[in-house]
CSV table of C-alpha atoms in Angstrom, one decimal:
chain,number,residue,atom,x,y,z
A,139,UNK,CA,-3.6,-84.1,80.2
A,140,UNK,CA,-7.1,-84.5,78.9
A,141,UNK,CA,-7.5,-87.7,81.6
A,142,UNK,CA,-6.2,-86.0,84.3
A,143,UNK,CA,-9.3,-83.7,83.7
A,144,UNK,CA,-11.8,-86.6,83.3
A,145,UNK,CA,-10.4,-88.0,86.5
A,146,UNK,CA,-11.0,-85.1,89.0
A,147,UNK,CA,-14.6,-84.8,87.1
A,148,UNK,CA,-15.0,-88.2,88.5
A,149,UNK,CA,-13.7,-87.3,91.7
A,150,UNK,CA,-15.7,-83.7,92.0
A,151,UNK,CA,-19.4,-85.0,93.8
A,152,UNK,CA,-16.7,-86.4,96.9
A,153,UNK,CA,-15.3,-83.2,97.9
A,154,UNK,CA,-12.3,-80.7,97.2
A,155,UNK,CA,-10.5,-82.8,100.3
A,156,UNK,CA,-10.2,-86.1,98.5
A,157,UNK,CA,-9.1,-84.3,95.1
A,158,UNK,CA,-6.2,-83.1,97.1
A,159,UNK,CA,-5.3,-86.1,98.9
A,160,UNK,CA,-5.0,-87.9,96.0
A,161,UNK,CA,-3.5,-85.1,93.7
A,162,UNK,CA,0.0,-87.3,92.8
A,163,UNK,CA,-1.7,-90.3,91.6
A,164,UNK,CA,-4.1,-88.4,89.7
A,165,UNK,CA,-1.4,-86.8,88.1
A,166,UNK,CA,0.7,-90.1,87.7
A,167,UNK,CA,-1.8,-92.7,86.1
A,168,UNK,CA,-3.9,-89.9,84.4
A,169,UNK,CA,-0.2,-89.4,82.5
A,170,UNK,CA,-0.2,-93.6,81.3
A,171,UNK,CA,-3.4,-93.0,79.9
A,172,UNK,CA,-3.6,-93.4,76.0
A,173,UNK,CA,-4.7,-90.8,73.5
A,174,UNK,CA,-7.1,-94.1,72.4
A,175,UNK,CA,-8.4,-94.8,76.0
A,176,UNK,CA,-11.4,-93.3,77.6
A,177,UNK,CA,-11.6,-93.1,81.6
A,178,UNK,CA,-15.2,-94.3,82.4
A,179,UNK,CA,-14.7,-95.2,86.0
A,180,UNK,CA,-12.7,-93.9,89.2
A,181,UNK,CA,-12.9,-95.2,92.7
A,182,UNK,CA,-11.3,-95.4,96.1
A,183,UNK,CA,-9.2,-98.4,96.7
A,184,UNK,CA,-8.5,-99.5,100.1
A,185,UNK,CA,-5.2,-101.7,102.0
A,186,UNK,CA,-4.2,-102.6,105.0
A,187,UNK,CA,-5.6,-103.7,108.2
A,188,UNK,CA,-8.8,-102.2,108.7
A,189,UNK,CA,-8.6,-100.6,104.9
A,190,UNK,CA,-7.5,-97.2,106.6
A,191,UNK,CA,-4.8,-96.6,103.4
A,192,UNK,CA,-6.9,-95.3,100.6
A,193,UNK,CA,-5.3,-95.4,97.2
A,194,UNK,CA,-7.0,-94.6,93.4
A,195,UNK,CA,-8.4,-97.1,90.8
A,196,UNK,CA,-9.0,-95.9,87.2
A,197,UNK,CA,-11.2,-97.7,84.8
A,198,UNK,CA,-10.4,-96.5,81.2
A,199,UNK,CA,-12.1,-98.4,78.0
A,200,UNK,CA,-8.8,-101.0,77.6
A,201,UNK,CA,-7.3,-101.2,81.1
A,202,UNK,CA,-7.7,-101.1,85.0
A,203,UNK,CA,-5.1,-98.7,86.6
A,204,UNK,CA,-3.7,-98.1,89.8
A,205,UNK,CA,-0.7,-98.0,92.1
A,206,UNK,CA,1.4,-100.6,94.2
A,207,UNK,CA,2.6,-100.4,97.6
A,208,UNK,CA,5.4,-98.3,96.6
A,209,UNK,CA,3.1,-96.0,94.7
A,210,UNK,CA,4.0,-97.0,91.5
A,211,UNK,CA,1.7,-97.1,88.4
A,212,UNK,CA,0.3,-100.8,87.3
A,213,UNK,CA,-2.1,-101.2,84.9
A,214,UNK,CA,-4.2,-104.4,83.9
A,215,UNK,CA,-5.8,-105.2,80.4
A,216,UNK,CA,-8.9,-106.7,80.4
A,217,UNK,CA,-8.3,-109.5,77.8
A,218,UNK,CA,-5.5,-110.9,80.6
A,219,UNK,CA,-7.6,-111.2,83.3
A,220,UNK,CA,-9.2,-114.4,84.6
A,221,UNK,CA,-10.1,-116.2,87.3
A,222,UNK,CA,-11.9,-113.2,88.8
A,223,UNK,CA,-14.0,-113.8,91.5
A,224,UNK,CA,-15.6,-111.2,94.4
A,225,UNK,CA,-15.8,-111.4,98.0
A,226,UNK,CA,-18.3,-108.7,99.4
A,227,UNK,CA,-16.8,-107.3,103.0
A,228,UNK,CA,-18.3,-104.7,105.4
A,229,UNK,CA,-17.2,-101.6,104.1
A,230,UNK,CA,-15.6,-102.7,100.7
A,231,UNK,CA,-15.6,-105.3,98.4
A,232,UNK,CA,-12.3,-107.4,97.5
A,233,UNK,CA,-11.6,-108.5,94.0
A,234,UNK,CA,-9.0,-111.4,93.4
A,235,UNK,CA,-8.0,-112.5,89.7
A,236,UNK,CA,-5.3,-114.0,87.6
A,237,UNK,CA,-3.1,-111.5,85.8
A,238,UNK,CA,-0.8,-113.7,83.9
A,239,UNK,CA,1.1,-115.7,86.7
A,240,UNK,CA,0.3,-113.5,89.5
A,241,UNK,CA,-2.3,-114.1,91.7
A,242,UNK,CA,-4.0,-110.2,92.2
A,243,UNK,CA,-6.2,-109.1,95.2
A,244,UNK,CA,-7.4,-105.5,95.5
A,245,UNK,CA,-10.2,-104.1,98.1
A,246,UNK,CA,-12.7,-101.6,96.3
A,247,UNK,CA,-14.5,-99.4,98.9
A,248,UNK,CA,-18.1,-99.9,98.5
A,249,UNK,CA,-18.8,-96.5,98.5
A,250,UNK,CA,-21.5,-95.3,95.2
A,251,UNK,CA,-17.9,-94.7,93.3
A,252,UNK,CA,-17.0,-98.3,94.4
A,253,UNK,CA,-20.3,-99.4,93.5
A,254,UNK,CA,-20.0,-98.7,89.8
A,255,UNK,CA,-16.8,-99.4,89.4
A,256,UNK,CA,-17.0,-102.3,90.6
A,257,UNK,CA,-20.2,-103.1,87.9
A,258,UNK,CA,-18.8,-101.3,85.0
A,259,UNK,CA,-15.6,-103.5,85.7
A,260,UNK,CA,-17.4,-107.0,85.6
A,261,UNK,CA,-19.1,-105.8,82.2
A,262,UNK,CA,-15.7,-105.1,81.0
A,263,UNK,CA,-15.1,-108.9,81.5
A,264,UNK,CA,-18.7,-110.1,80.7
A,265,UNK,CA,-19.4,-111.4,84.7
A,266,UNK,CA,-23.0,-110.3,85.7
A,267,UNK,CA,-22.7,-108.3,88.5
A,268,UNK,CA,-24.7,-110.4,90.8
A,269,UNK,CA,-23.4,-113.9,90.1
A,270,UNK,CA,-22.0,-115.7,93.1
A,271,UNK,CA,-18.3,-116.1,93.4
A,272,UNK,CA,-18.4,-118.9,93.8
A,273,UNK,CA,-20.2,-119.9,90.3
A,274,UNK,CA,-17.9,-117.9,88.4
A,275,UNK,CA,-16.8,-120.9,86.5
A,276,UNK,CA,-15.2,-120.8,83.2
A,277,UNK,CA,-18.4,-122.4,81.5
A,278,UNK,CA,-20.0,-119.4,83.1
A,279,UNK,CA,-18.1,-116.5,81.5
A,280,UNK,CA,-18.9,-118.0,78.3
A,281,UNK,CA,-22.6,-117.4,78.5
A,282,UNK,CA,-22.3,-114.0,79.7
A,283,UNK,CA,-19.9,-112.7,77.2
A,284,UNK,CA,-22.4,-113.4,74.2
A,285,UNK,CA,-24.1,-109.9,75.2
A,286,UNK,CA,-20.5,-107.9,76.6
A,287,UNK,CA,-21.5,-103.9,76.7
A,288,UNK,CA,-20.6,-102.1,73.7
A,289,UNK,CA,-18.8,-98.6,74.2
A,290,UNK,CA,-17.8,-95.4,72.0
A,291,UNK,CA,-16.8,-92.2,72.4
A,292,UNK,CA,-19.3,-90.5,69.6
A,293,UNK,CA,-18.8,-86.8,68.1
A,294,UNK,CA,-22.2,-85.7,67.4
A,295,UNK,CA,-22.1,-83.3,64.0
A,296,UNK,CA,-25.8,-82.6,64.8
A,297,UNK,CA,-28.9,-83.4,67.0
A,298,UNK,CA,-26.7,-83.1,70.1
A,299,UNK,CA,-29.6,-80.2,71.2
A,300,UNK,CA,-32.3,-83.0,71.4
A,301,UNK,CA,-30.1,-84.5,74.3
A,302,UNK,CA,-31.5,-83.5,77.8
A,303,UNK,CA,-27.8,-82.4,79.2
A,304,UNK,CA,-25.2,-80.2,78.0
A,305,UNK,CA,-21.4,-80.9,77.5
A,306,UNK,CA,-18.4,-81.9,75.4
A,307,UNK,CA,-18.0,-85.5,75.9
A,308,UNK,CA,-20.6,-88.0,74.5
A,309,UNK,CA,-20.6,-91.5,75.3
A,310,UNK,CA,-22.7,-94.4,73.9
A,311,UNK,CA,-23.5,-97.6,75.0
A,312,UNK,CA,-25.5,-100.8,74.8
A,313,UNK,CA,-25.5,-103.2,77.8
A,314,UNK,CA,-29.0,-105.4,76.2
A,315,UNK,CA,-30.5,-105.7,72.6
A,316,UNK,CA,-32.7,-102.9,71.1
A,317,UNK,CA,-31.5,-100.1,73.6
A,318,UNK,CA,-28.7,-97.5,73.7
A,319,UNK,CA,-27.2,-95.5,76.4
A,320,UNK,CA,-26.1,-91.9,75.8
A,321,UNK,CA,-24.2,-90.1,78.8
A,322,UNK,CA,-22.7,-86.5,78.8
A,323,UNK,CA,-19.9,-85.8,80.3
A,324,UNK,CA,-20.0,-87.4,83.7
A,325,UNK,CA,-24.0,-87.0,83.7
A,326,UNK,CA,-26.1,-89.8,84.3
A,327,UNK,CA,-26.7,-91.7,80.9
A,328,UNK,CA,-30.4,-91.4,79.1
A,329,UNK,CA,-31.5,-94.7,77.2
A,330,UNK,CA,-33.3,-94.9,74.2
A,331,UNK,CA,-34.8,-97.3,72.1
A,332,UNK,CA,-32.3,-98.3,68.7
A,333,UNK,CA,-34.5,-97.9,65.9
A,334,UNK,CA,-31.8,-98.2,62.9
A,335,UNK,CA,-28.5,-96.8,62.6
A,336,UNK,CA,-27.1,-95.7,58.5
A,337,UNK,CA,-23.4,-95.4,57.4
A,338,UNK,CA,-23.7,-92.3,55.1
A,339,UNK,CA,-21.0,-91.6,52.2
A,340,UNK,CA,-23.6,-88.9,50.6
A,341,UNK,CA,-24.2,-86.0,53.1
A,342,UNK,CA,-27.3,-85.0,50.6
A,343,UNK,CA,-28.8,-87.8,50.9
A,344,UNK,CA,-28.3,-88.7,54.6
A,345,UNK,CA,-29.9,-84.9,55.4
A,346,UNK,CA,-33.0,-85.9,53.2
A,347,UNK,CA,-33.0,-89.7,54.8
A,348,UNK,CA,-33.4,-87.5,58.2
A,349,UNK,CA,-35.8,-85.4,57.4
A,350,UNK,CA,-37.9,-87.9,55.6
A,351,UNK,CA,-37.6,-89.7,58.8
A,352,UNK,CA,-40.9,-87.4,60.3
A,353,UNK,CA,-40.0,-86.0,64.1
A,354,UNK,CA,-42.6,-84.3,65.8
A,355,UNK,CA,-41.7,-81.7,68.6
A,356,UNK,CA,-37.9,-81.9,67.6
A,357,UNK,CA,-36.0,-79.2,67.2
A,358,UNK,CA,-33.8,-80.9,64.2
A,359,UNK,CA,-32.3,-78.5,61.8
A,360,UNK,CA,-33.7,-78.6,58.4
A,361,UNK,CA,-31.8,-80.5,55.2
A,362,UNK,CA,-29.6,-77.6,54.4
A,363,UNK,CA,-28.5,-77.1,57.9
A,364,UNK,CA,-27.7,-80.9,58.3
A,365,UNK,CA,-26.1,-81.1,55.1
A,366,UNK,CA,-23.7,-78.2,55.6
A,367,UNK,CA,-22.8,-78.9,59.3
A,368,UNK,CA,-22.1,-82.4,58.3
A,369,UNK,CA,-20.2,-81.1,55.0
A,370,UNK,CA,-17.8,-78.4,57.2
A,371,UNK,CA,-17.2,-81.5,59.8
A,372,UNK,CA,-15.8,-84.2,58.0
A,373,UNK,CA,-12.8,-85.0,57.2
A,374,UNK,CA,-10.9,-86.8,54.1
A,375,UNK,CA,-10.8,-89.9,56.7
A,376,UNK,CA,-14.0,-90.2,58.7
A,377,UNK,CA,-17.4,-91.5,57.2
A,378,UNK,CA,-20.9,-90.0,59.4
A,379,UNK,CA,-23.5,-92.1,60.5
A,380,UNK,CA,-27.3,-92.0,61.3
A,381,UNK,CA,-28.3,-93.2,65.0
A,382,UNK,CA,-32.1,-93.3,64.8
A,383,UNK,CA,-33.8,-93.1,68.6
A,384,UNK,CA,-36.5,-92.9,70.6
A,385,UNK,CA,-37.6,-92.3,74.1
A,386,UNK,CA,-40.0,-94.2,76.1
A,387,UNK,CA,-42.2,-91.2,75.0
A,388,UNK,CA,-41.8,-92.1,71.4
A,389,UNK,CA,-39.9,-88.7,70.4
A,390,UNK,CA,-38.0,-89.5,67.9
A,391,UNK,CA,-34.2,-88.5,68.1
A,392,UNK,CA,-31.9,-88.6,65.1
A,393,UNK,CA,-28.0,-87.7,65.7
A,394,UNK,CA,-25.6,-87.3,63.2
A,395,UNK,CA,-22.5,-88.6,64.4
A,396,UNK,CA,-18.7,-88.4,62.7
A,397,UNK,CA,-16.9,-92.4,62.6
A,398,UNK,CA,-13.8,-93.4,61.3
A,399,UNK,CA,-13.2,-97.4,61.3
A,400,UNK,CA,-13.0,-98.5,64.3
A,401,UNK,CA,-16.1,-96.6,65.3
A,402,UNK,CA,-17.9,-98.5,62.2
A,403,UNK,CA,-17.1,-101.6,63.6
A,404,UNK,CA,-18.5,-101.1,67.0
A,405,UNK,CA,-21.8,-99.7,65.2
A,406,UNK,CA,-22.1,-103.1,63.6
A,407,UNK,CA,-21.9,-104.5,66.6
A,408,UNK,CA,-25.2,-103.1,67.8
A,409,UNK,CA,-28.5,-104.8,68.3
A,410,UNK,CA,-31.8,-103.6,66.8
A,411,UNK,CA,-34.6,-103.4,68.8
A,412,UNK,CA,-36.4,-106.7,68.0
A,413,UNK,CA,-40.2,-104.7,67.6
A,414,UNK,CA,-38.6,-101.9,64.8
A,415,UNK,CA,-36.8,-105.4,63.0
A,416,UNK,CA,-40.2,-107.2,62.9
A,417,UNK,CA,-41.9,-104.4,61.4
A,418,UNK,CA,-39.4,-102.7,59.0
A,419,UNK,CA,-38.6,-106.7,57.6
A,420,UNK,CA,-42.7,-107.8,57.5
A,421,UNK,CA,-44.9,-104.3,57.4
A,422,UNK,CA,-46.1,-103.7,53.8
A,423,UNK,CA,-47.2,-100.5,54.2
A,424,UNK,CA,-51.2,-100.0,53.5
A,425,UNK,CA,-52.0,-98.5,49.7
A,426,UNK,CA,-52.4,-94.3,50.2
A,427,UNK,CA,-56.1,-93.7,50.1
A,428,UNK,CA,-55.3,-89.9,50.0
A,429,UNK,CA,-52.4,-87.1,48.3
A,430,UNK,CA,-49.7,-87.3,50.8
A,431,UNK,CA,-49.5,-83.1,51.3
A,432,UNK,CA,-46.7,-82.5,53.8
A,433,UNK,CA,-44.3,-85.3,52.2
A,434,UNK,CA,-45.2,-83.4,48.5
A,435,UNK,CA,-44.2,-80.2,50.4
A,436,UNK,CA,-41.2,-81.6,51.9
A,437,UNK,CA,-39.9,-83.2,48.8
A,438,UNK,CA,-40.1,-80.2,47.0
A,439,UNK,CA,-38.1,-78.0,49.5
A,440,UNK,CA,-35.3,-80.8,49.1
A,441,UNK,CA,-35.5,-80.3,45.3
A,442,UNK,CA,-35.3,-76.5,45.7
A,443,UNK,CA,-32.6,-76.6,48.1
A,444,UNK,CA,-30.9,-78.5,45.6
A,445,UNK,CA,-30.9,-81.8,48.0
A,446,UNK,CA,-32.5,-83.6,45.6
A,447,UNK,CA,-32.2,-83.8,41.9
A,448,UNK,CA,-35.7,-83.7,39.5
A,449,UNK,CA,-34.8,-86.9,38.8
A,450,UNK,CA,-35.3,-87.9,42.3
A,451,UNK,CA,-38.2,-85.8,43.0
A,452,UNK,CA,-40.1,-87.4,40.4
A,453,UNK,CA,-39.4,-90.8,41.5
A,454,UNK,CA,-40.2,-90.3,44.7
A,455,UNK,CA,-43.3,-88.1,43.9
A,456,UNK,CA,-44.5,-91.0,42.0
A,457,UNK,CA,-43.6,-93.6,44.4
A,458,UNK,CA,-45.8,-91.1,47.3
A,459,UNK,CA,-48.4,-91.0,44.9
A,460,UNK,CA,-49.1,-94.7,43.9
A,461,UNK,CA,-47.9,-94.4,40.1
């Protein structure tokens, strides 16, 4: 009953009063959720003259959810819609769209839940939120659906400290090119720049990529913490990735994060930003005019760790060195 839960999260900022009144259908389309789905979205739907029935609308990652007349569960995959179009009214806004052969109209209360719901659900389809109704052409969904927002649940094996909120659930997402959105829970998300991002099949050398990867003020665990918190988390079926970020500040944030396939797929999906392309593609770094110290230091706690082999060390040294 895991959606259940994320529903009344949801639900919790509006009062204890609406969490009862809608108590049933929480219970009855948080049930039809998917183990595979993720609820991202909740708000009050409105019928009726005047809109004065209220009823419940659940935005999960694959489907829109709700109830009929007779309170019965319907649900609405995204890749079925079209024709949807948006007619703003005082107090909510109505939504009308082909579902198959029937013609669908629903009234979303333009409340702050209404609000993103409403947004998250034209992303789902790839309509920018503030294109006339009227424009919402065929020709026009085209164009918009070249950048559709990317979403993933993410398990973070380690970093998950550097986030500025505490939880269970992490969520990432990229609406535009070079940035990432990572929310907690039902906290509001944090973006940060998307430096690079690594599939890793060798947990030693992902833990020395990370630290080799220099981040000042963080408080990343060392190679052998990374390695063996990586090591006790994966399983015979999941590969870990990299996510290398950075704030607006320029801290640098690196999260270790568990994937299995699908969760590879979505990864490749992701745009670089355009500045970290340029310069990782075109940048030859300048010739060392000094010993690099702290990278000799750090090399050589890797080797006694047992992170790196001397093999490696001495490549490296050499290649830090100018031989």
């Amino acid at each position: 009953m895991y959606a259940v839960e994320q529903i009344k999260e949801y639900l919790k900022p509006e009062g204890w009063v609406l969490l009862n009144n809608f108590k049933k259908e929480i219970n009855l389309i948080g049930e039809q959720v998917d183990d595979d789905e993720i609820v991202e979205g909740v708000a009050i739907l409105v019928r009726g003259i005047g809109g004065l029935k209220q009823y419940l609308g659940v935005l999960t990652s694959k489907r829109f959810l709700t109830t009929d007349k007779q309170k019965k569960f319907i649900g609405f995959n995204f890749n079925d819609i079209h024709k949807f179009t948006t007619n703003k009214k005082i107090t909510s806004t109505e939504i009308s769209f082909a579902y198959n052969t029937e013609a669908i109209s629903i009234n979303i209360l333009s409340d702050d839940l209404g609000k993103r719901f409403l947004k998250d659900l034209q992303d789902k389809l790839g309509i920018i939120s503030d294109t006339p109704s009227e424009k919402n052409d065929t020709e026009t969904r085209e164009i918009v659906r070249v950048m559709k927002t990317i979403k993933m649940n993410i398990e973070i094996l380690n970093g998950k400290e550097q986030l500025k909120q505490n939880g269970s659930g992490y969520k990432l997402a990229q609406a535009k090119p070079g940035t990432v959105e990572i929310s907690v829970d039902y906290h509001d998300a944090e973006t940060f720049k998307l430096v690079k991002w690594e599939r890793v099949e060798n947990v030693q050398k992902s833990a020395s990529s990370i630290v080799g990867w220099t981040v000042i003020g963080s408080k990343f665990g060392n190679a052998g913490a990374i390695a063996g918190a990586m090591g006790a988390n994966i399983g015979k079926d999941k590969s870990v990735a990299t996510l290398f970020l950075k704030r607006e500040n320029g801290e640098k944030v690196p999260l270790v994060i568990k994937c299995d396939k699908k969760d590879l797929e979505k990864l490749s999906l992701l745009i670089l930003a355009e500045e970290e392309e340029t310069n990782q593609a075109t940048v030859t770094p300048p010739p060392t005019t000094s010993i690099p110290t702290e990278e000799l230091i750090k090399l050589k706690e890797l080797l006694d760790v047992g992170i790196l082999t001397q093999e490696e060390f001495d490549a490296k040294k050499k290649q830090l060195l100018g031989i």
